[in-house]
Amino acid sequence: MAEMTFREAVARGIAQEMDRDPSVVLLGEDIGAAGGVFKATAGLLEHFGPERVFDTPISEQAILGAAMGAAMTGLRPIAEIMFSDFFAVCWDLVVNQIAKTRYMSNGQVALPLVIRSSNGAGVRFGAQHSQSVENWAMAVPGLKVVAPSTPGDVVGLLAAAVRDPDPVLFFEQKSLYATKGEVPDHEIVGALGKAAVVRQGGAATIVALAAMVPRALAAADELEREGIETTVIDLRSLVPLDVTTIATSVAETGHLVTVEENPRLCGWGAEVSSIVAEENLFDLDGPIVRVTTPHVPIPAADALEDAALPSVSRIVDGVKRSLQ
Amino acid sequence: MAEMTFREAVARGIAQEMDRDPSVVLLGEDIGAAGGVFKATAGLLEHFGPERVFDTPISEQAILGAAMGAAMTGLRPIAEIMFSDFFAVCWDLVVNQIAKTRYMSNGQVALPLVIRSSNGAGVRFGAQHSQSVENWAMAVPGLKVVAPSTPGDVVGLLAAAVRDPDPVLFFEQKSLYATKGEVPDHEIVGALGKAAVVRQGGAATIVALAAMVPRALAAADELEREGIETTVIDLRSLVPLDVTTIATSVAETGHLVTVEENPRLCGWGAEVSSIVAEENLFDLDGPIVRVTTPHVPIPAADALEDAALPSVSRIVDGVKRSLQ
Amino acid sequence: MTATAPVTAPLQVVPPAQDVRLRLYRMMVEMRDFEKRAYDLFLQGLVKGTSHLGIGQEAVAAGFGMAMRPEDFTFATYRGHNHTLARGVAMAPVMAELMGRQAGLMAGKGGSMHLTSVAHRMMGSYAIVGAHLTVANGAAWSSKLRGTSEVTVCFFGDGASNIGAFHEALNLAAVWHLPMVFVCENNHWMEYTPIASVTAVAHPAADRAPAYGLTPVTVDGNDADATYEAATAAVEHARAGGGPSLIEAETYRHGGHSRADPGTYRPNDEVQEWLARDPIPLYRGRLIAAGVSEAVLVGIEQTSIATVDAATEEAKASPPPDLSIIESDVFTGEGSSWRR
Amino acid sequence: MTATAPVTAPLQVVPPAQDVRLRLYRMMVEMRDFEKRAYDLFLQGLVKGTSHLGIGQEAVAAGFGMAMRPEDFTFATYRGHNHTLARGVAMAPVMAELMGRQAGLMAGKGGSMHLTSVAHRMMGSYAIVGAHLTVANGAAWSSKLRGTSEVTVCFFGDGASNIGAFHEALNLAAVWHLPMVFVCENNHWMEYTPIASVTAVAHPAADRAPAYGLTPVTVDGNDADATYEAATAAVEHARAGGGPSLIEAETYRHGGHSRADPGTYRPNDEVQEWLARDPIPLYRGRLIAAGVSEAVLVGIEQTSIATVDAATEEAKASPPPDLSIIESDVFTGEGSSWRR
Ligand SMILES: Cc1ncc(C[n+]2csc(CCOP(=O)(O)OP(=O)(O)O)c2C)c(N)n1
Ligand SMILES: Cc1ncc(C[n+]2csc(CCOP(=O)(O)OP(=O)(O)O)c2C)c(N)n1
Ligand SMILES: [Mg+2]
Ligand SMILES: [Mg+2]
């Protein structure tokens, strides 16, 4: 058991899989010699050499094309898209090629690849470097979508993603990189599609992801002080989605609040809400409340950015509204 | 009043605006000399000349960049992205540049531009030419999103889109191009963000968009034969979203069904459902049912494609499930 | 505004051996007969949706197909029937795919634009212009990392030379010194717009080669000897570790862009000039001049028609796909299930 | 793997007039002082988030800024402070924007990477590599359609030359014969990776010019006379209807890529070589040699510091933005409202 940062856990998780499987290779911008702009791949070039770790030009389509073609022909690439905002410059590779090729080929082509990307706001990088885009991926059939909230889950879910036979988008919330957690020393392999109940309470169910998990927990603490006991679910994976864990909890609490960094419309919170409204409506004793960023680009100034993102107090308010 | 096809209505709507406003210019692939691959811009080059109608290379980023830069500096471009699937190759221009520049500049930059695109399935073009991606756009702050279902609305909403000061994505469902409708001869100008109640009935509210509107109406006919009277709402616009019309109807019927061509996860149906589950939960007398394509790419074979899309009978079933 | 004149390939110094030439001829005839039949079936409403014929461009597909080894990879566009057949894929499953039948190469899930046969290392046909150039790189990169001598050949149109992915792919292939052969089939039109009207240079691919440190190569794409020679040189260059090539094959599609498009937007004299250089009669004449007997050629032609007939019957006999496959193979072994 | 040697510009035949030279010097000094202050404020925690300094590259921003008329348009990258100042934007709102204050150029909504001042025709700074080349085309296209003589100048880095948007933008500008000047500031590094290690040609922009039918142009980006001359030629060529240019200015950033990056990944002798060619002392020496008095230069330098000091105080005095603006200007006049 060692304490390490979220960013160190990324490198540790990749190293675990590269050690195990020689077909795992890495590519991306500044990931090799520089160890990544967030230092999440530090040491991997030194350890695994230039035969397995590749710095690329600023050519995101070429990066994902290379990953896809390599995955089709026997390798298990891990590609980095430096900021998830840049998925927009290579979205075609993600949604039209990587997501659909297995299906269009009627299963002839397998695409065991992972695309890691730093996601989300909180570090004052402005509107083109702060988006949470995990729901862009969730909306596209053929992609698995993961976003851990702790260093331990980073390692376990990275391992699961690398071993998965299908394309996995792995979102690393950039405001979490400096956070710390305990990570066991032995090999860790998680499972995609299993949410974690990180707190138990009977009054309401709060579902959160990535950087919103610690905030939801802080809100739960505050609510507890007011005598409101809540369950907090760390979703961890959007595809596959652990509907069972959510539904089970809602059946117990009767109240549901989702907490996401995404702008208002069409986020994963809407999906979770609408699943419950379709499948578990009669379990509900109050409205399903979604706490989100308003439907705005992320502003750059610290004061504005902080106020735009879901805060602990907005989560607290959201829970109270759900209890009406 | 003249009967015309949906595709003719596109050209008619553009011509109306180009006649009125000399700053309206057109650009896209094969839109000029060829009149567009769907013949939706037929005759415009001949009428308005090569100073206002521009054939481009296969360079979607360059197309949208040109439209954006022109809109920033006094023109009102209408750009065509031939198939909405191709938004993936120029998504950066849409979501990171066009959607955010007004906001990032604190309102200094205005972007009065329209991006038209053929959207959706039903013509056996396979997975890379059949997607419904209007909810990709809906999820991004800064974009307005429109998808008409009739030739009359095509003209009126195109006019509204061209006159709007903000970027509007205008989706033309390609299975509708050959459909016909009456269009008044005089100038028509619609309004963004107004849904149309196209049928009234007290048992349930069906909300549909674009090609799903005629299907929802057919389902309503079938339900009527079984004695179930439904309201059908043609959403027409996703951003702005006419929440009032939906909420008013749900308050009357107590039951909500959304019908969309999109794959299962995170479509606009989820957004509509979750708004109602948050704001009007106690108006509901049954589960909110979403009828969608399953979470799969669109298959090419006619038999498969037909079975994948929401059918009249699946809509009928959906309404019945909502009435449980 | 008119298309540039084709570059005539240098006269063959050493023509291919006669068995190679006969195989090239057979391939071209089969491609032509197959696609003519596909067009008939389209007019009969049996081929649904769209299909993009390579009629007139067979010498490119045949020349390159012939120069490749079984272990090499092909990546093609939606205009990929010929490239698929060139790898030895049987006609019946291809025809059945065009018709949306169960016996289709991808059971109807892909369609004409996405022909794929991994068993033949035909790694797919792609319908977003330019994207597959980057994917092809990935196969070549993998070949290199896995220490094999496989070569990847990637076909695309003139119009693809103006999209961003082209640029990214060519640069990466050059920097990583990949065993890639990029083949631009310059048929002078991108759908309904002449390439010259939207491109800054006369040769959309060849004139860009130096931007990637590559040598400009053009070849007469209607001359199967020339394409075979150019293909062999580039494929073996890549196999020997010499890195990527970019070849521009000048050619022409006889018909329209897709489906029932009559292609009438093209100047008549341009069409006539190219029809007069139809690669198949041209090659037939050359074989006769080289002493091949008429009977041998007629034999090839008759066998081809018989093969197409049989494939058509086989495809027609296949039922539509079972609807259960709609939800299979989104994910490996899990169908389309997105929930736990 | 090391960066290519810079191309030395030809000796000036006619140096710019002395008043132009003094203005060039003043611009460079102000840029340098402004950015040094920004860096100090970053270390003090007053500039939040990220910022990308152009220290060492001032001769490019100054030479081009000086060659532009007020009606011309600028498009820049996240490394755009200098290009913003070059259009005459006051320092205080820029500094306040870096500090996330109400008085910021965009009231804190954009930040350092997105400086925009439409009043000065500084049409924005863009942080997705390459995208703004296509947007700049649009402004130039509009200038042409509106029948004006405005010219658009678009700055970008060496790294941007490998992304798809670069290719699409250059081709369209050439085909549409747009009044565009594309300026590649080749500082030899893209973040932490040397451009030469990921680019197929030695000059990432100039060697690609022929791919768009353009003449390759390189210029010593550390020599303000040379950049001014090249800029004037290209801008007036565009204004006269001569179409686009692509200019590669060879230069170097003295510091790291962004924020507190010390840039230690770069070979020391490379850094030393370029520091010895710092554009500002270089130009100062040239002015002295041309007979400009030390007192005049010192005057410029003192005024510059005083201006930066005043701007800093003004920015510091500004409060954080009012939170109500978070929901303004997503849409025109409607704030962020997405519902009716
Ligand atoms: C990114 C993208 N843009 C546009 C299209 C629509 N489209 C399909 S084929 C085609 C023309 C392509 O021309 P070319 O590359 O010359 O190939 P050809 O069809 O002549 O073989 C176009 C514009 C597309 N499929 N993908
Ligand atoms: C599409 C995209 N990919 C990657 C990045 C991350 N990034 C920001 S600056 C940069 C380096 C750019 O290098 P260059 O173009 O030479 O400009 P410079 O920073 O040297 O001025 C990178 C990779 C980005 N902003 N956009
Ligand atoms: Mg072509
Ligand atoms: Mg650089």
Tab-separated table of C-alpha atoms and ligand atoms in Angstrom, chain D residues 157-159 185 187-190, ligand 4:
chain	number	residue	atom	x	y	z
D	157	GLY	CA	3.377	28.151	-34.457
D	158	ASP	CA	5.566	25.583	-36.141
D	159	GLY	CA	3.645	22.817	-34.437
D	185	GLU	CA	6.421	31.682	-35.962
D	187	ASN	CA	10.273	28.813	-32.522
D	188	HIS	CA	11.454	25.234	-33.124
D	189	TRP	CA	9.470	23.708	-30.279
D	190	MET	CA	5.898	22.592	-29.842
E	4	MG	MG	6.562	26.361	-31.660
